[in-house]
XYZ file of C-alpha atoms in Angstrom:
271
model
C 148.301 100.985 146.954
C 147.867 101.103 150.455
C 143.592 101.905 151.140
C 142.932 104.745 153.074
C 140.774 101.593 154.963
C 143.871 99.797 154.795
C 145.588 103.131 156.419
C 143.339 103.433 158.663
C 143.638 100.183 160.146
C 147.318 100.411 160.863
C 147.153 103.534 162.493
C 144.802 102.250 165.645
C 146.915 98.702 165.669
C 150.230 100.556 166.129
C 149.092 103.127 167.942
C 149.582 105.902 165.431
C 146.249 107.286 166.126
C 143.067 106.129 168.040
C 144.758 105.676 172.265
C 148.292 106.968 171.674
C 151.567 106.783 173.894
C 151.247 110.165 175.193
C 150.128 110.897 177.900
C 147.157 113.189 178.754
C 149.732 114.647 181.547
C 152.245 115.503 179.255
C 149.887 116.857 176.838
C 148.470 119.543 178.833
C 151.990 120.585 180.273
C 152.909 121.118 177.294
C 149.242 123.368 176.541
C 150.665 125.300 180.028
C 153.803 125.593 178.684
C 153.003 127.262 175.721
C 150.730 129.558 177.016
C 153.262 130.659 179.495
C 155.592 131.150 176.253
C 158.202 129.017 177.592
C 160.687 128.385 174.041
C 160.995 124.666 174.820
C 157.212 123.974 173.697
C 156.885 126.845 170.843
C 159.886 125.040 169.164
C 161.032 128.779 167.269
C 157.388 130.042 167.048
C 156.058 133.258 167.855
C 152.253 133.279 167.941
C 150.880 136.142 166.927
C 147.980 135.535 169.055
C 147.280 135.565 172.601
C 147.153 131.405 173.475
C 145.629 130.451 177.131
C 145.865 127.073 177.773
C 141.605 127.092 177.232
C 142.352 127.585 173.868
C 144.847 125.387 172.992
C 143.283 122.546 174.563
C 140.257 124.042 172.179
C 142.037 124.058 169.375
C 144.059 120.649 169.888
C 140.507 118.875 169.764
C 139.735 120.439 166.782
C 142.918 119.428 165.226
C 143.826 116.687 167.089
C 141.008 115.070 167.891
C 141.759 114.691 172.096
C 139.206 114.641 174.334
C 138.067 118.468 174.882
C 137.201 118.304 178.492
C 139.351 120.072 180.162
C 138.078 117.999 183.862
C 140.065 115.484 181.201
C 143.124 115.451 183.368
C 145.030 112.003 183.543
C 145.192 107.970 181.200
C 146.213 107.922 177.214
C 145.718 110.788 174.684
C 143.984 109.625 172.290
C 144.007 111.100 168.108
C 141.568 110.920 165.395
C 142.522 108.972 162.332
C 139.846 110.571 161.030
C 141.946 114.049 160.919
C 145.230 111.965 160.392
C 144.080 110.707 157.532
C 142.902 114.301 156.559
C 146.607 115.463 157.763
C 148.146 112.662 155.519
C 146.156 113.696 151.869
C 147.440 117.544 152.457
C 150.467 116.548 153.461
C 150.683 114.250 150.136
C 149.239 117.200 147.983
C 151.986 120.103 149.183
C 154.874 117.046 148.288
C 153.215 116.669 144.940
C 153.164 120.505 143.886
C 156.863 120.521 144.716
C 158.016 118.252 143.013
C 155.564 119.133 140.057
C 157.584 122.646 140.193
C 160.687 121.042 140.913
C 161.959 123.451 143.649
C 164.104 123.172 146.341
C 163.061 120.999 149.548
C 164.932 120.879 153.067
C 164.212 117.866 154.920
C 164.925 117.606 158.730
C 163.851 115.539 161.768
C 163.866 115.593 165.582
C 163.106 112.541 165.820
C 165.850 110.186 163.833
C 165.504 107.175 166.404
C 161.549 107.017 164.868
C 160.775 108.972 161.880
C 164.963 108.624 159.785
C 163.564 106.550 157.525
C 160.391 108.248 156.580
C 161.994 111.323 155.848
C 164.959 109.056 153.942
C 161.601 108.179 151.564
C 160.448 112.043 150.786
C 164.057 113.151 149.928
C 164.653 110.103 148.104
C 161.612 110.309 145.940
C 161.708 114.253 145.581
C 165.600 113.787 144.193
C 163.795 111.438 142.258
C 161.274 113.873 140.794
C 163.876 116.363 140.271
C 163.816 118.591 143.560
C 167.222 119.824 144.072
C 167.264 117.925 147.995
C 169.572 120.809 150.577
C 172.137 119.787 152.631
C 173.607 122.951 154.240
C 175.608 123.996 156.471
C 176.989 120.253 157.690
C 179.699 119.376 160.045
C 178.578 123.150 161.528
C 178.358 123.197 165.289
C 174.839 124.067 167.066
C 174.665 125.046 170.546
C 171.477 124.098 172.078
C 169.600 124.295 175.163
C 168.627 121.133 176.843
C 167.914 120.119 180.889
C 171.475 119.220 180.845
C 172.117 122.008 179.812
C 173.900 124.164 176.575
C 175.353 121.487 174.688
C 177.023 121.516 171.559
C 175.246 119.197 168.797
C 177.058 118.806 165.128
C 174.216 119.514 161.807
C 174.880 116.908 160.067
C 172.529 114.464 156.945
C 171.531 111.340 156.584
C 170.773 110.066 152.644
C 169.098 113.871 152.856
C 167.894 113.960 155.752
C 169.110 117.073 158.163
C 169.259 115.745 162.059
C 171.716 116.424 165.037
C 174.477 114.249 166.666
C 176.638 114.496 169.433
C 179.757 114.950 167.656
C 182.223 111.641 167.863
C 183.300 109.331 165.098
C 180.439 107.756 163.041
C 179.173 104.706 163.204
C 180.428 101.649 165.193
C 176.603 101.220 166.082
C 176.380 104.748 167.299
C 172.717 106.153 166.919
C 171.196 107.767 164.085
C 171.423 111.340 165.846
C 170.219 113.023 168.833
C 166.310 113.687 170.054
C 165.563 117.702 169.388
C 162.825 119.897 169.059
C 165.385 123.254 168.532
C 164.771 125.278 166.450
C 168.898 126.475 166.267
C 169.249 123.353 163.577
C 166.589 124.766 160.344
C 168.052 128.275 161.173
C 171.889 127.476 161.013
C 170.931 125.471 157.683
C 169.284 128.518 156.321
C 171.477 131.445 157.721
C 173.802 128.915 155.592
C 172.278 127.902 152.323
C 171.633 131.891 152.169
C 175.898 132.857 152.995
C 176.617 130.848 150.115
C 174.538 132.322 147.708
C 172.733 128.614 146.799
C 168.675 128.470 146.672
C 167.032 128.431 149.745
C 163.879 125.778 150.370
C 160.991 126.780 148.784
C 159.568 123.439 151.143
C 160.826 121.937 154.518
C 159.637 118.819 155.602
C 160.149 117.739 159.329
C 159.091 117.738 162.747
C 159.512 119.986 165.649
C 161.660 123.034 164.945
C 162.661 122.186 162.332
C 159.080 122.839 160.794
C 157.802 126.039 162.893
C 161.515 127.342 162.655
C 161.123 127.761 158.929
C 157.434 128.445 159.350
C 158.338 131.733 161.580
C 160.956 132.481 158.457
C 158.543 132.767 156.069
C 159.046 129.177 154.237
C 156.776 126.509 153.907
C 156.372 124.313 155.857
C 155.234 120.695 156.326
C 155.312 118.174 159.355
C 154.179 115.462 161.761
C 153.009 116.068 165.407
C 151.878 114.493 168.294
C 149.789 115.622 171.059
C 152.051 117.204 173.120
C 153.326 119.713 170.143
C 150.578 122.489 170.530
C 153.587 124.652 168.350
C 153.040 123.183 164.775
C 149.062 123.047 165.671
C 149.119 126.720 166.367
C 151.229 127.446 163.181
C 148.879 125.707 161.117
C 146.270 128.319 162.645
C 147.729 131.289 163.002
C 149.189 130.412 159.150
C 152.860 129.533 159.557
C 152.876 125.809 159.140
C 151.453 124.740 155.361
C 150.361 121.249 157.621
C 150.760 119.750 160.747
C 149.695 115.578 160.698
C 148.601 114.943 164.278
C 149.977 111.276 164.884
C 151.867 109.592 167.844
C 155.541 110.682 166.706
C 157.231 108.078 169.204
C 156.586 104.128 167.681
C 158.587 102.015 166.644
C 159.991 102.700 163.453
C 158.847 100.076 160.552
C 155.207 101.500 161.781
C 155.700 104.126 160.270
C 156.517 102.777 156.532
C 152.304 102.107 155.379
C 152.558 105.812 155.576
C 155.406 106.372 152.989
C 153.449 103.844 151.344
C 150.477 105.791 151.389
C 152.254 109.870 151.213
C 154.220 108.650 148.431
C 151.316 107.192 146.141
C 148.469 109.612 147.271
C 151.791 112.322 145.760
C 152.260 110.192 142.469
C 155.514 110.055 143.905
C 155.967 106.512 144.613
C 158.411 104.164 141.620
């Protein structure tokens, strides 16, 4: 069992918390765009409250531990490891509740390069506990607006974890999927599940648009978020998102393995 103290030390050593790779400039830019209701950073959320830049900075200082000083404009951003640990404990509690009730779940990521292994382990554990891990709309085309214009992606699943990838043959050393913030993939998945008359998820697990898109539709959603992803924390503050865990979502994929062990152990899902 990985102790809380050992995980805290790992969070700091790996840059998952403490001083992180996301810059203050990136975070402040996201807060500015969110306040302007830019869909690129809303991630599918339609906030009820009017969030200004100052409001968002106060929220992120409370939720993540970033500096609440508006004159601090540059340099690396910071995440309080205690807040990350509390978030992981709450995340694990929701997993345990889902496993106990054996509810259908949907797992998806916009960070397949970094977080696919983390989510695959969760999907495997929940499946072993009796949860139905849903894979609706596999192979469906999803048109997503990017900085290069509208691009068509395919909704795919890797061991129960949803992601989007560019069309073309799989394998052959190709990347595991594309980085995406869009809520359109989760909307396509939920629409397909509803049209097919199959079960809908009672819990969605993931990041970016997977969490905010599902939460906005009234489905319980939990996920991971960096300091430049204010939408998940706004969703948590407003009640659309159940749990948002603050951490750097762009470090090496193997750095998330201790988090996997910790969460599965806390959720009583270790095998």
